[in-house]
Every structure is written in C-alpha cells, then in structure tokens.
Amino acid sequence: MPAGMKPLEKFLKKQTTALTRAGGFVGGVADKTSSGTGSSRRRASLSRVVPFFRETSPETGLAREVFSPDTEDPPSWPTATGLVPAAPCGGSGSGDVRSPSLSSDEQSSEASLVMETGGGGGGTPIHADTPDNLTLLMLDSVAGKRNTHCTETLLDDFMLTHPIFLTAEKFQQFLLQQFSLQTGGQVGEPREGRGGEGALDGVERKKAVLSVTFKYLDTFRELLQEERERSNHFPQDLYLCAVKELSRYPELVEDVLKLQRWTEILHCPSEEEKESRKKQVRPLFRHFRRIDACLQPREAFRGSDEIFCRVYTPDHSYVTIRSRLSCRVAEILALVREKLQYSEDQPVLPGHLVLVAVTSAGDKSVFRPSDEAVFTTLGVNTHLFACEPSELDSLLPLPEEIHWSPGDSKLHDMSAEEVSNQLVAFDWELFSCVHEVEFICYVFHGEQSRWRPLNLELVLQRCSEVQHWVATEILQCHSLPKRVQLLRKFIKIAALCKQQQDLLSFLAVVLGLDNPAVNRLRLTWEGLPGKFRKQFQQFESIADPSRNHKSYRDLVSSLRPPLIPFTPLLLKDLTFLHESCKSFHGDLVNFEKMHKVAEMVRTVRRYRSGQLALDQDQAPSPALQTKAYVRQLQVIDNQNLLFDLSVKLEPRDT
C-alpha cells in the first residue's frame, strides 16, 4: 500500500487548508506528514472527521462545537445497566464505550448479551479470555443452545470480529482439530468454572463445529471465493474428515451434504461465472474512461479483478496497462516497462522506475515496490506516473487538471429529479458492494489486512467527488443568474436525496455548498429566494457537528431502513471505539469491545436490510445521458484553484 495518504485523508487535508485560508477554521488539526503506518494514518484522519462538517456559523463566523477524540473529551454516553466491561479501557478514561452511531433502541441491545456458562447456570457477561478459549466458549454455546438469541449474537460477534484477534489459518486449524477429537475432552487445559459439564460428546462437538463452519463460510463467502487460487483447502479438508465419520455418526449426513455443496461453491465456479470474470475488465472511476462501462450496474471489486488504468510519464504521454486490482507496485512497473519497450515515443528504455501518485495540486506520493492495491487509494484527480527517481521534481499535474475556464454546465439541461435519482441509484450500488468486514479491515488492520477494503475506499472517494462536483459546477458558471439557478437546483437535489434516504449524497451536496470558495459568493447567495435560504439553513443544521453530530444522528434514528448513511461518520465512530478501548490485555481478548464493534457493523446490515426504492421513470434517452453524467463527474479538487475561480467571479472588494 502507498506511503502517501489515503483518498479520505487527502480530502480532509485539503478541506482543512481551505477552511484555514477562508479564516473560518478555528483550532483544527491537519495531518502535515505522511509518516507512520497506513493503518495509523487512516485512523488518525477518521478520528478527526471534523472538516467534513463546516465548523463556522454562516451568520456569526464563530466556531461550533466539534468532537474529536484527539483534542477533546469523549461525549458522555449513558452506561448500559448490568453490563460489566470485560477489561479496563484506556484512552478515554471511560469504562463503557458505546456506539454513537446507534439509536437508543439499538443501544439497549448492547446490554442483552448474557451467556450461561457451565456450572453456575446464571447469566454472566463474556469476560476477556484467550482466542482459543473464546472459540471453545462459542462452540459450547452453539452445541448447548441454552439461549438461542444470545447464541446467535455471540456467534455473529465472533464471526465479524475474529480477524482482529485470530488469523484465518489458526481458526480453520482449530475447527479441524475440534472436529477430529474422539473423546469428550477439550483441547488444552480445562478452563475455570467449566468442570465436567463443559465437555461435549462427539456428535455434539462435530455438529457445533459444522454449524460454526457454515456461519463462517456464509459470512466470508465472497472473500473466500477470491482466495480459491491461494490454496484455501479448509472446506475440502473438513469435508474429507466428515465423510470418514459418517459411519460412526450417521446423524451428520445432512450437514456433510451441505458442506459438500459449500466446497463446490468455493472451489468449483460455474462455467458462466468463469466466462463472465474472464471477459470482465473494468475501469475504475476516473482513471480510464469508458462510457459503456459506466452505464453498467456496479459490482463489488475483488483483488483478482482485472482493470484498465493509464500510467503517465513525465512528458504526460501515457501507456494503458491491464492489471489485477490487488497487484503489487513492482508488477505494475514491470507492465509499464514492457509497454514502453515497444513504444515509438520512447527511444531509450528507462532505467530504475518508481511509481508516483500526483494530485491536481502537485502533491506527490512515492509508492514502495511491495505496496498492493494502489488503484483504489488514488484521489479524485490523482494520476499514476512512472519515472526515474531523478525525474521526481519535474512531475507536474496533467494540464486539464490545472487549466479550467468558465463555461455553461450540462446540469442546466437536466432536472433535479433526474440527477438526484441517478445519484441515489449509484450510491446504493456502491454501498451495496461494501462487505461488512471491510469496515473492520479499514480501521483495525489497514495495510496488513488479509482483505483489502477496496469497495469501501471507492465509497469514500465518491463522497469527496460529489462535494467537489458541487463547487466545480457553481464556480465554472460565469453568469450570475445561472449561478443562482444552480444554487437552487443543488438545494433541491439535496432535498430529494434526503427524501430518498441517501444521506451520503445529501450531506456531500450540502458540504459542497458550504465549501469556502462557494460560501464567499455574496452576490450569488443574495439572489437566492428566501424559501431556498431557509431550506438550506435547515440542511446546515443537520450537518452541525455540535453534541457529537446529534442532529444527524436524530435524523438517522427517525428513518427506517433501507438507507444510505454518511459513511465517513460511521468510520469515525468505529475508529473512536477502537482507539478508546484496548483490544488486548496481554494474551486476553477484550471480547466486550468485540461485541460493541460487531454491533456497529450490524448497523450497516440493518441499513441494507431491504432494497432501496428508486424512482427512475424518466424517458430512456435523457435517463442514459444523466446516468453517464452522474457516474463520470468532472470536478476540480484543487482548493486553491477553486478559490481563484471564486475570486474571478466575485472579487474581494465587491
């Protein structure tokens, strides 16, 4: 992964710089360095999600209350009754760290996880324990099923969070060992309080192992399918063991047949799937444009997917490479070198090459040869360059990213309803592609994660893209009356997105209108009718970060799923939970924290519990034009350039 900043962090830094230049950023903290691990950089940027919400009141210019774990005390969330923390927490000084993303009804479920452990028969919370003992406790619970609801909750908690404290290889090996045991004893020393009742007989243990395995395969199905080429033999090995036990335990026959079907699904793709994935080469958002590709429904990206991408040279010529999404930088450079070898424009083959990401503002990030999956980390108008180390200083952004001139917008010919419908449809496609585990991988593992959060990174990039699109369209409009019309249209688009429960585009549009380069256009805002001003003030109040974004959270709690949340705030909450409470105390896992993390991830599942109702009744031809426009937005993400355009439209002395 890259040594530079992630797309979200780049955007945060640019927003911080812009607010500082406008004189409205008070007490903000910007990341000035790209040192440290990618995981720590990502968490730092997300725990300071402040620049996503403009921090000054449009009327008074005074700073509004903003919560940041790095600079302020955490909000005082009420303590769950009867819930004893599994281990002492650090960082915040609070023993109970509750999810600020959950409504009051959802938070009450955090106190409901009560497990009956052997001997006592009473309800006790899950205490910190070793990974092996936690796995045994889960198997005991599944086998006994003394409390079905608690068993399902514990099993789901374990499946969602076990990558934090247990490698996949060790977990799979542990399940194989438990299935192969022939007596009632447990692996390792008996734990305190289990006694003789803690032991399971053979058939109970084997059924429990198979039940856990089915839950594991169902949760990680798409991710495991991608790994079939990486010698993931766990389902096959367990199936062979189960077949040998059928003569002794005929009760297992249905589970063995089910395991056989899972083995075929994971390791033997259908001919249609093979042919589909063989032909499918997909461009990413902005780095290789194909109209026919952008009109197709968005599917989840996997590391093994092949994509097209342009890699530029210092003279702004480029080569188009076809590469796996997860390939290493060294492989990308090898493909570039091979292309340059046969290029007529490259008479001399370059020596040692490095891969560099160059933003529209001229910032450069040099990738390490071992970095993987760098394509989804690129910013909105960031491009890849291959050059020799001595040419680094000569790298410049592409001319089309620097030179923009005012002109009429295509948006004038489109209705707000058409644009909002296409925004919602595309956001839903992107959000539906994100696997639940990507949220955990993004925050907890970073670049060391087994599964890259590719689709989540694209959602974050889309949020930044929509914000800059709003500012770009307004600042490119030279006519004052037309700028006022665009303001009205964007406010109406925001209202329609909110009505369709797309809070990602809703807040992105509001924050785009709150961009300092747009907000300073006094003459433009004065031309806005009072009805629209009042409506936009209501939208600003929802984006108000005071009291830990209470207005936004109240709005979310009033909506019924399905909906599209403002994903950066979800990640901020998850990051705060991670940094406020320790995951480990020596060899012990703080499973109470794991439960809270799983609760937050389950909110994503609830948001996607149904199919979002999309209003797409427009005529075919205009709908296709609007769809292509919305999915390939032309934006300026250089805040300095946006300010220059703003000053040209309305000089400072007006």
XYZ file of C-alpha atoms in Angstrom:
654
model
C 0.000 0.000 0.000
C 1.164 3.552 -0.587
C 3.438 5.554 1.610
C 1.242 8.623 0.965
C -2.133 9.471 2.379
C -5.404 7.721 1.617
C -8.075 9.477 -0.504
C -10.147 10.384 2.545
C -7.111 11.780 4.338
C -6.105 13.788 1.284
C -9.575 15.250 1.170
C -9.505 16.092 4.873
C -6.200 17.864 4.484
C -7.476 19.899 1.526
C -10.665 20.824 3.368
C -8.611 21.889 6.392
C -6.341 24.029 4.237
C -9.320 25.633 2.561
C -11.022 26.467 5.825
C -7.828 27.931 7.216
C -7.423 30.111 4.141
C -11.019 31.308 4.461
C -10.393 32.278 8.081
C -13.127 30.029 9.371
C -11.174 27.092 10.747
C -10.531 27.515 14.436
C -8.469 25.033 16.345
C -8.426 22.471 13.541
C -5.646 19.926 13.332
C -4.357 18.892 9.937
C -2.105 15.999 9.119
C 1.113 17.565 7.858
C 3.005 14.350 7.374
C 2.552 11.030 5.712
C 4.851 9.149 8.048
C 3.802 6.122 10.081
C 1.823 3.093 9.066
C -1.110 3.316 6.746
C -3.412 1.984 9.458
C -2.458 4.654 11.982
C -2.694 7.402 9.340
C -6.146 6.222 8.317
C -7.427 6.085 11.878
C -5.975 9.496 12.630
C -7.755 11.051 9.680
C -11.066 9.406 10.508
C -10.960 10.291 14.198
C -10.616 13.891 13.031
C -13.515 13.839 10.598
C -14.204 17.464 11.561
C -13.547 19.028 8.134
C -16.461 17.045 6.696
C -18.703 19.419 8.641
C -18.025 23.127 8.198
C -17.067 24.489 11.578
C -18.141 28.115 11.442
C -21.627 29.527 11.608
C -22.566 31.231 8.322
C -24.109 34.093 10.291
C -21.565 34.759 13.051
C -18.366 33.104 11.876
C -17.916 31.669 15.397
C -16.543 28.193 15.830
C -19.102 25.495 16.532
C -18.591 22.644 18.950
C -16.786 19.779 17.275
C -15.921 16.447 18.840
C -12.500 14.955 18.172
C -11.004 12.164 20.309
C -7.540 13.615 19.734
C -8.326 17.023 21.182
C -11.414 16.808 23.396
C -13.120 14.607 25.935
C -15.464 11.976 24.516
C -19.206 12.502 24.760
C -20.826 11.116 27.878
C -22.872 8.171 26.678
C -25.127 6.522 29.257
C -23.820 3.326 30.786
C -25.552 0.082 29.894
C -27.128 -1.361 33.005
C -25.847 -4.703 34.074
C -23.015 -4.709 31.540
C -19.610 -5.128 33.129
C -16.649 -4.210 30.918
C -14.596 -7.228 30.094
C -11.363 -5.393 30.705
C -10.231 -1.908 31.723
C -10.398 0.629 28.934
C -7.746 3.126 28.060
C -7.563 6.374 26.174
C -10.871 7.925 27.101
C -10.985 7.195 30.786
C -14.402 5.621 30.409
C -15.219 2.000 31.107
C -18.197 1.826 28.777
C -17.613 2.953 25.235
C -20.925 2.896 23.398
C -21.586 3.260 19.745
C -22.616 6.825 18.915
C -23.981 5.549 15.591
C -26.780 3.557 17.232
C -30.229 4.780 18.197
C -31.466 4.355 21.765
C -33.405 1.206 20.831
C -30.363 -0.296 19.169
C -28.098 0.663 22.080
C -30.315 -1.236 24.502
C -29.403 -4.446 22.688
C -25.786 -3.990 23.739
C -26.798 -4.965 27.276
C -28.580 -8.116 26.150
C -25.562 -10.361 25.554
C -25.686 -12.667 28.571
C -24.116 -16.081 28.265
C -24.807 -19.034 30.518
C -21.515 -20.723 31.205
C -21.219 -24.192 32.725
C -21.741 -24.874 36.425
C -23.307 -21.677 37.700
C -26.270 -21.640 35.372
C -26.704 -17.875 35.787
C -26.205 -15.084 33.319
C -22.703 -13.586 33.128
C -21.029 -11.319 30.579
C -18.314 -12.585 28.264
C -15.067 -11.843 30.060
C -11.684 -11.317 28.475
C -10.064 -14.606 27.548
C -7.576 -16.121 25.142
C -8.588 -16.610 21.492
C -8.642 -20.404 21.899
C -10.871 -20.281 24.964
C -13.223 -17.812 23.289
C -13.534 -20.211 20.370
C -14.288 -23.080 22.738
C -16.891 -20.962 24.528
C -18.541 -20.222 21.201
C -18.608 -23.942 20.307
C -20.082 -24.782 23.722
C -22.794 -22.175 23.235
C -23.695 -23.438 19.756
C -23.780 -27.049 20.943
C -25.829 -26.344 24.068
C -28.078 -23.594 22.644
C -29.274 -22.736 26.141
C -30.292 -19.284 24.900
C -30.861 -19.123 21.152
C -30.800 -15.312 20.873
C -27.591 -14.986 22.871
C -26.011 -17.854 20.951
C -26.755 -16.196 17.615
C -25.441 -12.862 18.879
C -22.244 -14.413 20.220
C -21.687 -16.363 17.008
C -22.207 -13.257 14.878
C -19.934 -11.193 17.146
C -17.217 -13.803 16.806
C -17.524 -14.125 13.032
C -17.412 -10.394 12.377
C -14.526 -9.622 14.713
C -12.354 -12.743 14.900
C -9.968 -11.427 12.182
C -8.884 -8.845 14.789
C -7.525 -11.438 17.231
C -7.318 -14.732 15.344
C -5.784 -15.456 11.956
C -7.890 -17.354 9.440
C -5.340 -20.165 9.255
C -5.332 -20.672 13.020
C -9.108 -20.508 13.264
C -9.553 -23.067 10.491
C -6.960 -25.384 12.034
C -8.678 -25.077 15.403
C -12.016 -26.132 13.917
C -10.392 -29.122 12.213
C -8.797 -30.212 15.495
C -12.074 -29.903 17.384
C -13.933 -31.898 14.758
C -11.338 -34.682 14.858
C -11.466 -35.168 18.644
C -12.848 -38.593 19.575
C -13.443 -38.072 23.319
C -15.274 -35.552 25.441
C -12.100 -33.737 26.451
C -11.171 -30.286 25.223
C -8.036 -29.093 23.525
C -5.728 -27.604 26.125
C -6.267 -27.327 29.862
C -9.837 -27.091 31.186
C -10.895 -23.545 31.977
C -12.002 -22.426 35.395
C -15.665 -22.979 36.122
C -16.255 -25.470 33.332
C -15.871 -28.683 35.262
C -17.024 -31.967 33.844
C -20.140 -30.443 32.305
C -18.015 -28.374 29.934
C -17.075 -31.413 27.872
C -19.124 -32.184 24.781
C -19.806 -35.654 23.420
C -18.597 -36.496 19.939
C -21.708 -35.781 17.882
C -22.496 -32.525 19.715
C -18.997 -31.216 19.129
C -18.988 -32.173 15.467
C -22.388 -30.610 14.846
C -21.241 -27.454 16.627
C -18.078 -27.295 14.504
C -20.097 -27.708 11.319
C -22.617 -25.043 12.383
C -19.802 -22.597 13.084
C -18.184 -23.522 9.769
C -21.396 -22.820 7.842
C -21.682 -19.417 9.527
C -18.043 -18.697 8.673
C -18.451 -19.702 5.032
C -21.678 -17.717 4.702
C -20.168 -14.566 6.247
C -16.989 -14.604 4.166
C -18.296 -16.338 1.050
C -17.279 -13.669 -1.499
C -13.899 -13.137 0.113
C -13.137 -16.859 0.307
C -14.151 -17.356 -3.324
C -11.463 -14.899 -4.275
C -8.889 -16.981 -2.381
C -9.575 -20.284 -4.081
C -6.428 -19.725 -6.107
C -4.413 -19.260 -2.909
C -4.711 -22.871 -1.704
C -7.538 -22.341 0.746
C -8.241 -26.037 1.429
C -10.150 -25.736 4.700
C -13.642 -26.694 3.401
C -12.238 -29.660 1.484
C -10.184 -30.899 4.435
C -13.171 -30.637 6.772
C -15.382 -32.391 4.233
C -12.969 -35.324 3.963
C -12.839 -35.620 7.759
C -16.638 -35.513 7.966
C -17.064 -38.235 5.318
C -14.830 -40.561 7.361
C -17.033 -40.004 10.425
C -20.338 -40.788 8.693
C -20.256 -44.491 9.536
C -19.823 -43.656 13.214
C -22.136 -40.637 13.312
C -24.926 -41.083 10.699
C -26.669 -38.018 12.179
C -24.151 -35.871 10.297
C -25.284 -36.881 6.809
C -27.318 -33.727 6.103
C -24.539 -31.457 7.354
C -21.970 -33.353 5.272
C -24.080 -32.895 2.142
C -24.382 -29.200 2.911
C -20.616 -28.981 3.394
C -20.128 -30.711 0.051
C -22.224 -28.045 -1.660
C -20.191 -25.317 0.027
C -16.972 -26.937 -1.177
C -18.267 -26.923 -4.748
C -19.363 -23.292 -4.477
C -15.996 -22.102 -3.185
C -13.695 -24.183 -5.339
C -15.614 -25.041 -8.493
C -17.068 -21.925 -10.109
C -19.656 -22.437 -12.801
C -18.734 -22.113 -16.456
C -20.867 -18.963 -16.710
C -19.001 -17.364 -13.824
C -15.643 -18.315 -15.308
C -16.538 -16.816 -18.669
C -18.020 -13.684 -17.089
C -14.979 -12.946 -14.958
C -12.659 -13.767 -17.835
C -14.278 -11.160 -20.088
C -14.877 -8.563 -17.406
C -12.190 -5.892 -17.356
C -13.499 -2.851 -15.530
C -12.168 0.678 -15.390
C -12.183 2.488 -12.086
C -13.976 5.790 -11.531
C -11.765 8.309 -13.239
C -8.513 6.700 -14.283
C -9.730 5.170 -17.508
C -12.978 6.337 -19.092
C -15.365 4.068 -20.950
C -18.955 5.221 -21.403
C -20.302 1.691 -21.896
C -18.659 0.541 -18.667
C -20.029 3.398 -16.561
C -23.590 2.607 -17.636
C -23.371 -0.965 -16.350
C -24.522 -1.774 -12.790
C -21.635 -1.510 -10.348
C -20.460 -4.825 -8.912
C -18.179 -5.453 -5.966
C -14.492 -5.263 -6.769
C -12.236 -8.126 -5.785
C -8.488 -8.156 -5.652
C -8.327 -10.664 -8.511
C -10.375 -8.455 -10.843
C -8.579 -7.084 -13.873
C -8.824 -3.383 -14.638
C -7.571 -0.897 -17.191
C -5.519 2.022 -15.957
C -3.403 4.762 -17.501
C 0.125 5.325 -16.203
C 1.744 8.589 -17.290
C 5.345 9.527 -17.948
C 6.963 12.902 -17.096
C 6.100 14.317 -20.548
C 2.396 13.465 -19.952
C 2.299 10.702 -22.519
C 0.818 7.516 -21.132
C 0.575 3.775 -21.502
C -2.562 1.771 -20.785
C -1.994 -1.320 -18.694
C -4.244 -4.219 -17.828
C -3.626 -5.316 -14.276
C -5.128 -7.139 -11.321
C -6.606 -4.756 -8.792
C -4.511 -6.212 -5.963
C -1.196 -6.484 -7.799
C 1.983 -5.066 -6.298
C 3.647 -1.886 -7.450
C 6.592 -3.918 -8.731
C 4.228 -5.782 -11.086
C 2.704 -2.507 -12.310
C 6.149 -1.130 -13.100
C 7.035 -4.327 -14.961
C 3.926 -3.905 -17.131
C 4.785 -0.252 -17.757
C 8.351 -1.125 -18.718
C 7.089 -3.757 -21.131
C 4.762 -1.232 -22.781
C 7.475 1.405 -23.033
C 9.796 -1.093 -24.630
C 7.542 -1.219 -27.701
C 6.589 2.445 -27.712
C 7.773 4.568 -30.634
C 7.719 7.649 -28.400
C 10.239 6.107 -26.010
C 13.505 5.657 -27.946
C 15.562 4.911 -24.834
C 14.332 2.383 -22.290
C 14.348 3.992 -18.829
C 16.429 2.586 -16.026
C 15.117 2.140 -12.490
C 11.460 3.206 -12.327
C 9.343 4.340 -9.398
C 5.560 4.686 -9.267
C 4.271 8.059 -8.082
C 0.782 9.421 -7.382
C 0.499 13.083 -8.415
C -2.522 15.128 -7.310
C -4.034 18.062 -9.166
C -2.374 20.337 -6.596
C 1.067 18.892 -7.424
C 1.477 16.794 -4.265
C 3.461 13.597 -4.824
C 3.469 10.239 -3.051
C 6.040 7.617 -3.978
C 4.890 4.019 -3.651
C 7.005 1.198 -2.317
C 7.563 -1.803 -4.646
C 5.782 -4.039 -2.127
C 2.641 -1.850 -1.919
C -0.552 -3.544 -3.098
C -3.926 -2.438 -4.475
C -2.878 1.165 -5.015
C -5.565 1.936 -7.598
C -8.422 2.445 -5.121
C -6.276 4.700 -2.932
C -5.996 7.398 -5.601
C -7.772 10.686 -5.042
C -10.417 12.184 -7.295
C -7.982 13.805 -9.738
C -4.850 11.879 -8.791
C -2.925 10.060 -11.514
C -0.160 7.476 -11.574
C 3.230 8.406 -13.013
C 6.190 6.138 -13.733
C 9.562 7.854 -13.795
C 13.164 7.572 -12.720
C 13.984 8.879 -9.226
C 15.895 11.805 -10.716
C 12.712 12.961 -12.510
C 10.542 13.256 -9.415
C 10.914 17.025 -9.123
C 9.867 17.525 -12.740
C 6.494 15.787 -12.368
C 3.540 18.125 -12.883
C -0.237 17.574 -12.833
C -1.942 16.996 -16.147
C -2.780 20.250 -17.986
C -6.516 19.521 -17.903
C -6.366 19.360 -14.104
C -4.796 22.836 -13.853
C -6.394 24.938 -16.583
C -10.132 25.369 -16.186
C -12.206 28.086 -17.753
C -15.804 29.217 -17.063
C -18.496 27.721 -19.247
C -22.089 26.522 -19.353
C -22.861 23.438 -17.316
C -24.653 20.384 -18.679
C -26.572 20.449 -15.429
C -28.742 23.292 -16.740
C -30.366 20.872 -19.194
C -31.152 18.231 -16.536
C -33.895 18.267 -13.954
C -33.123 17.986 -10.249
C -35.275 14.851 -10.119
C -33.241 13.109 -12.827
C -29.912 13.964 -11.211
C -30.977 13.022 -7.685
C -32.391 9.682 -8.863
C -29.130 8.801 -10.577
C -27.084 9.917 -7.563
C -29.152 7.724 -5.257
C -29.004 4.742 -7.623
C -25.228 4.937 -7.974
C -24.682 5.446 -4.228
C -26.830 2.417 -3.469
C -24.831 0.293 -5.914
C -21.555 1.385 -4.336
C -22.787 0.962 -0.761
C -24.223 -2.480 -1.530
C -20.833 -3.612 -2.832
C -19.092 -2.997 0.505
C -18.648 -6.181 2.531
C -19.351 -5.804 6.252
C -15.828 -6.923 7.145
C -14.315 -4.093 5.086
C -15.261 -1.639 7.843
C -13.255 -3.650 10.368
C -10.347 -4.169 7.985
C -10.214 -0.437 7.195
C -9.947 0.629 10.838
C -8.211 -2.249 12.622
C -5.740 -3.680 10.134
C -5.025 -1.081 7.480
C -2.391 -2.304 5.057
C -1.796 -5.542 6.969
C -5.383 -6.648 6.412
C -5.995 -10.021 4.792
C -8.817 -8.495 2.748
C -8.407 -5.032 1.295
C -11.340 -2.611 1.809
C -11.432 -1.826 -1.915
C -15.136 -1.073 -2.207
C -15.240 0.996 0.965
C -12.400 3.153 -0.337
C -14.414 3.799 -3.507
C -17.422 4.932 -1.447
C -15.209 7.410 0.402
C -13.806 8.615 -2.901
C -17.345 9.123 -4.202
C -18.231 11.277 -1.186
C -15.272 13.542 -1.905
C -16.097 13.580 -5.613
C -19.699 14.756 -5.119
C -18.583 17.543 -2.795
C -16.086 18.896 -5.295
C -18.572 18.457 -8.135
C -20.996 20.892 -6.478
C -18.294 23.540 -6.054
C -16.950 22.967 -9.564
C -20.296 23.414 -11.304
C -21.080 26.662 -9.473
C -17.638 28.219 -9.835
C -17.450 27.422 -13.547
C -20.674 29.321 -14.199
C -19.800 32.884 -15.262
C -23.378 34.207 -15.383
C -24.746 35.395 -12.024
C -28.403 34.481 -12.785
C -27.329 30.998 -13.881
C -25.243 30.576 -10.714
C -28.324 31.382 -8.654
C -30.249 28.794 -10.671
C -27.542 26.223 -9.924
C -27.720 27.027 -6.219
C -31.462 26.422 -6.273
C -31.031 23.201 -8.219
C -28.385 21.822 -5.837
C -30.534 22.625 -2.798
C -33.418 20.807 -4.473
C -31.127 17.866 -5.318
C -30.062 17.684 -1.664
C -33.707 17.706 -0.574
C -34.592 14.900 -2.982
C -31.600 12.791 -1.854
C -32.692 13.255 1.759
C -36.239 12.312 0.816
C -34.951 9.083 -0.756
C -32.818 8.429 2.355
C -29.472 8.833 0.601
C -27.630 10.670 3.358
C -24.265 10.212 1.646
C -25.073 12.420 -1.350
C -27.352 14.632 0.733
C -24.557 15.679 3.084
C -21.965 15.696 0.296
C -24.057 18.250 -1.637
C -24.639 20.348 1.499
C -20.940 20.322 2.333
C -20.108 21.178 -1.270
C -22.309 24.268 -0.994
C -20.560 25.020 2.304
C -17.175 24.999 0.561
C -15.478 28.318 1.461
C -14.931 29.113 -2.229
C -18.706 28.883 -2.784
C -19.810 30.281 0.539
C -17.999 33.584 -0.072
C -20.062 34.359 -3.209
C -22.178 37.042 -1.516
C -23.944 38.292 -4.638
C -24.879 34.769 -5.637
C -26.341 33.873 -2.255
C -28.219 37.169 -2.055
C -30.023 36.272 -5.286
C -31.356 33.063 -3.734
C -35.088 33.213 -2.831
C -35.895 33.212 0.885
C -37.607 29.812 0.658
C -34.406 28.152 -0.517
C -32.262 30.031 2.026
C -34.435 28.761 4.855
C -34.325 25.218 3.482
C -30.540 25.293 3.187
C -30.226 26.564 6.772
C -32.209 23.518 7.868
C -29.805 21.300 5.932
C -26.838 23.048 7.559
C -28.291 22.310 10.976
C -28.289 18.588 10.119
C -24.591 18.884 9.219
C -23.916 20.708 12.508
C -21.244 18.704 14.402
C -22.156 20.028 17.860
C -23.074 17.481 20.548
C -21.336 14.779 18.534
C -23.439 15.336 15.390
C -26.703 14.992 17.316
C -28.861 16.473 14.549
C -27.597 13.961 12.019
C -27.969 11.054 14.443
C -31.524 12.110 15.288
C -32.322 12.139 11.576
C -30.893 8.634 11.084
C -32.831 7.267 14.069
C -36.060 8.652 12.593
C -35.589 6.787 9.304
C -36.497 3.193 8.599
C -34.105 1.024 6.587
C -33.073 0.717 3.860
C -30.978 3.873 3.760
C -27.525 5.054 2.716
C -25.643 6.504 5.708
C -22.906 9.113 5.701
C -20.126 6.524 5.660
C -17.246 8.743 6.912
C -19.095 9.288 10.189
C -19.626 5.540 10.608
C -15.884 5.060 10.238
C -15.187 7.888 12.658
C -17.360 6.209 15.299
C -15.697 2.851 14.735
C -12.277 4.477 14.940
C -13.147 6.203 18.200
C -14.306 2.903 19.672
C -11.076 1.256 18.555
C -8.809 3.954 19.948
C -10.731 4.459 23.189
C -10.567 0.892 24.451
C -7.838 -1.713 24.333
C -8.363 -4.793 22.215
C -5.899 -6.918 24.168
C -4.616 -7.148 27.711
C -1.636 -9.404 27.400
C -2.892 -12.588 25.771
C -6.524 -11.859 26.659
C -9.024 -10.543 24.132
C -11.410 -7.818 25.285
C -14.483 -9.502 23.885
C -16.844 -6.872 25.243
C -15.148 -4.459 22.845
C -15.550 -7.019 20.060
C -19.285 -7.126 20.800
C -19.553 -3.340 20.521
C -17.610 -3.377 17.250
C -19.929 -6.061 15.883
C -22.958 -4.013 16.955
C -21.684 -1.079 14.909
C -21.091 -3.292 11.881
C -24.588 -4.738 12.262
C -25.978 -1.242 11.796
C -24.651 -1.433 8.227
C -26.511 -4.709 7.818
C -29.711 -3.082 9.071
C -29.276 -0.161 6.664
C -29.163 -2.671 3.799
C -31.943 -4.935 5.101
C -34.092 -4.241 2.043
C -33.902 -2.878 -1.481
C -33.895 0.902 -1.652
C -36.888 2.197 -3.607
C -35.550 4.094 -6.608
C -37.683 6.453 -8.682
C -36.477 6.007 -12.255
C -39.437 6.728 -14.530
C -37.729 9.120 -16.925
C -37.624 8.633 -20.676
C -34.810 6.257 -21.741
C -32.658 8.701 -23.707
C -32.442 11.541 -21.128
C -32.020 8.993 -18.354
C -28.975 7.456 -20.054
C -27.405 10.871 -20.619
C -27.961 11.836 -16.995
C -26.684 8.458 -15.817
C -23.452 8.836 -17.788
C -23.029 12.393 -16.496
C -23.557 11.474 -12.822
C -21.203 8.485 -12.957
C -18.388 10.424 -14.629
C -18.434 13.761 -12.855
C -15.902 16.351 -13.969
C -14.577 18.004 -10.825
C -11.876 20.330 -9.543
C -10.418 19.021 -6.293
C -7.680 21.663 -6.013
C -8.936 24.091 -3.376
C -6.521 26.829 -4.472
C -7.878 26.656 -7.994
C -11.449 26.777 -6.692
C -10.609 29.934 -4.755
C -9.027 31.527 -7.805
C -12.202 30.872 -9.804
C -14.307 32.230 -6.950
C -12.321 35.481 -6.758
C -12.605 35.970 -10.519
C -16.387 35.646 -10.310
C -16.774 37.961 -7.317
C -13.593 39.908 -6.441
C -12.879 40.520 -2.781
C -13.817 44.195 -2.918
C -17.372 43.528 -4.152
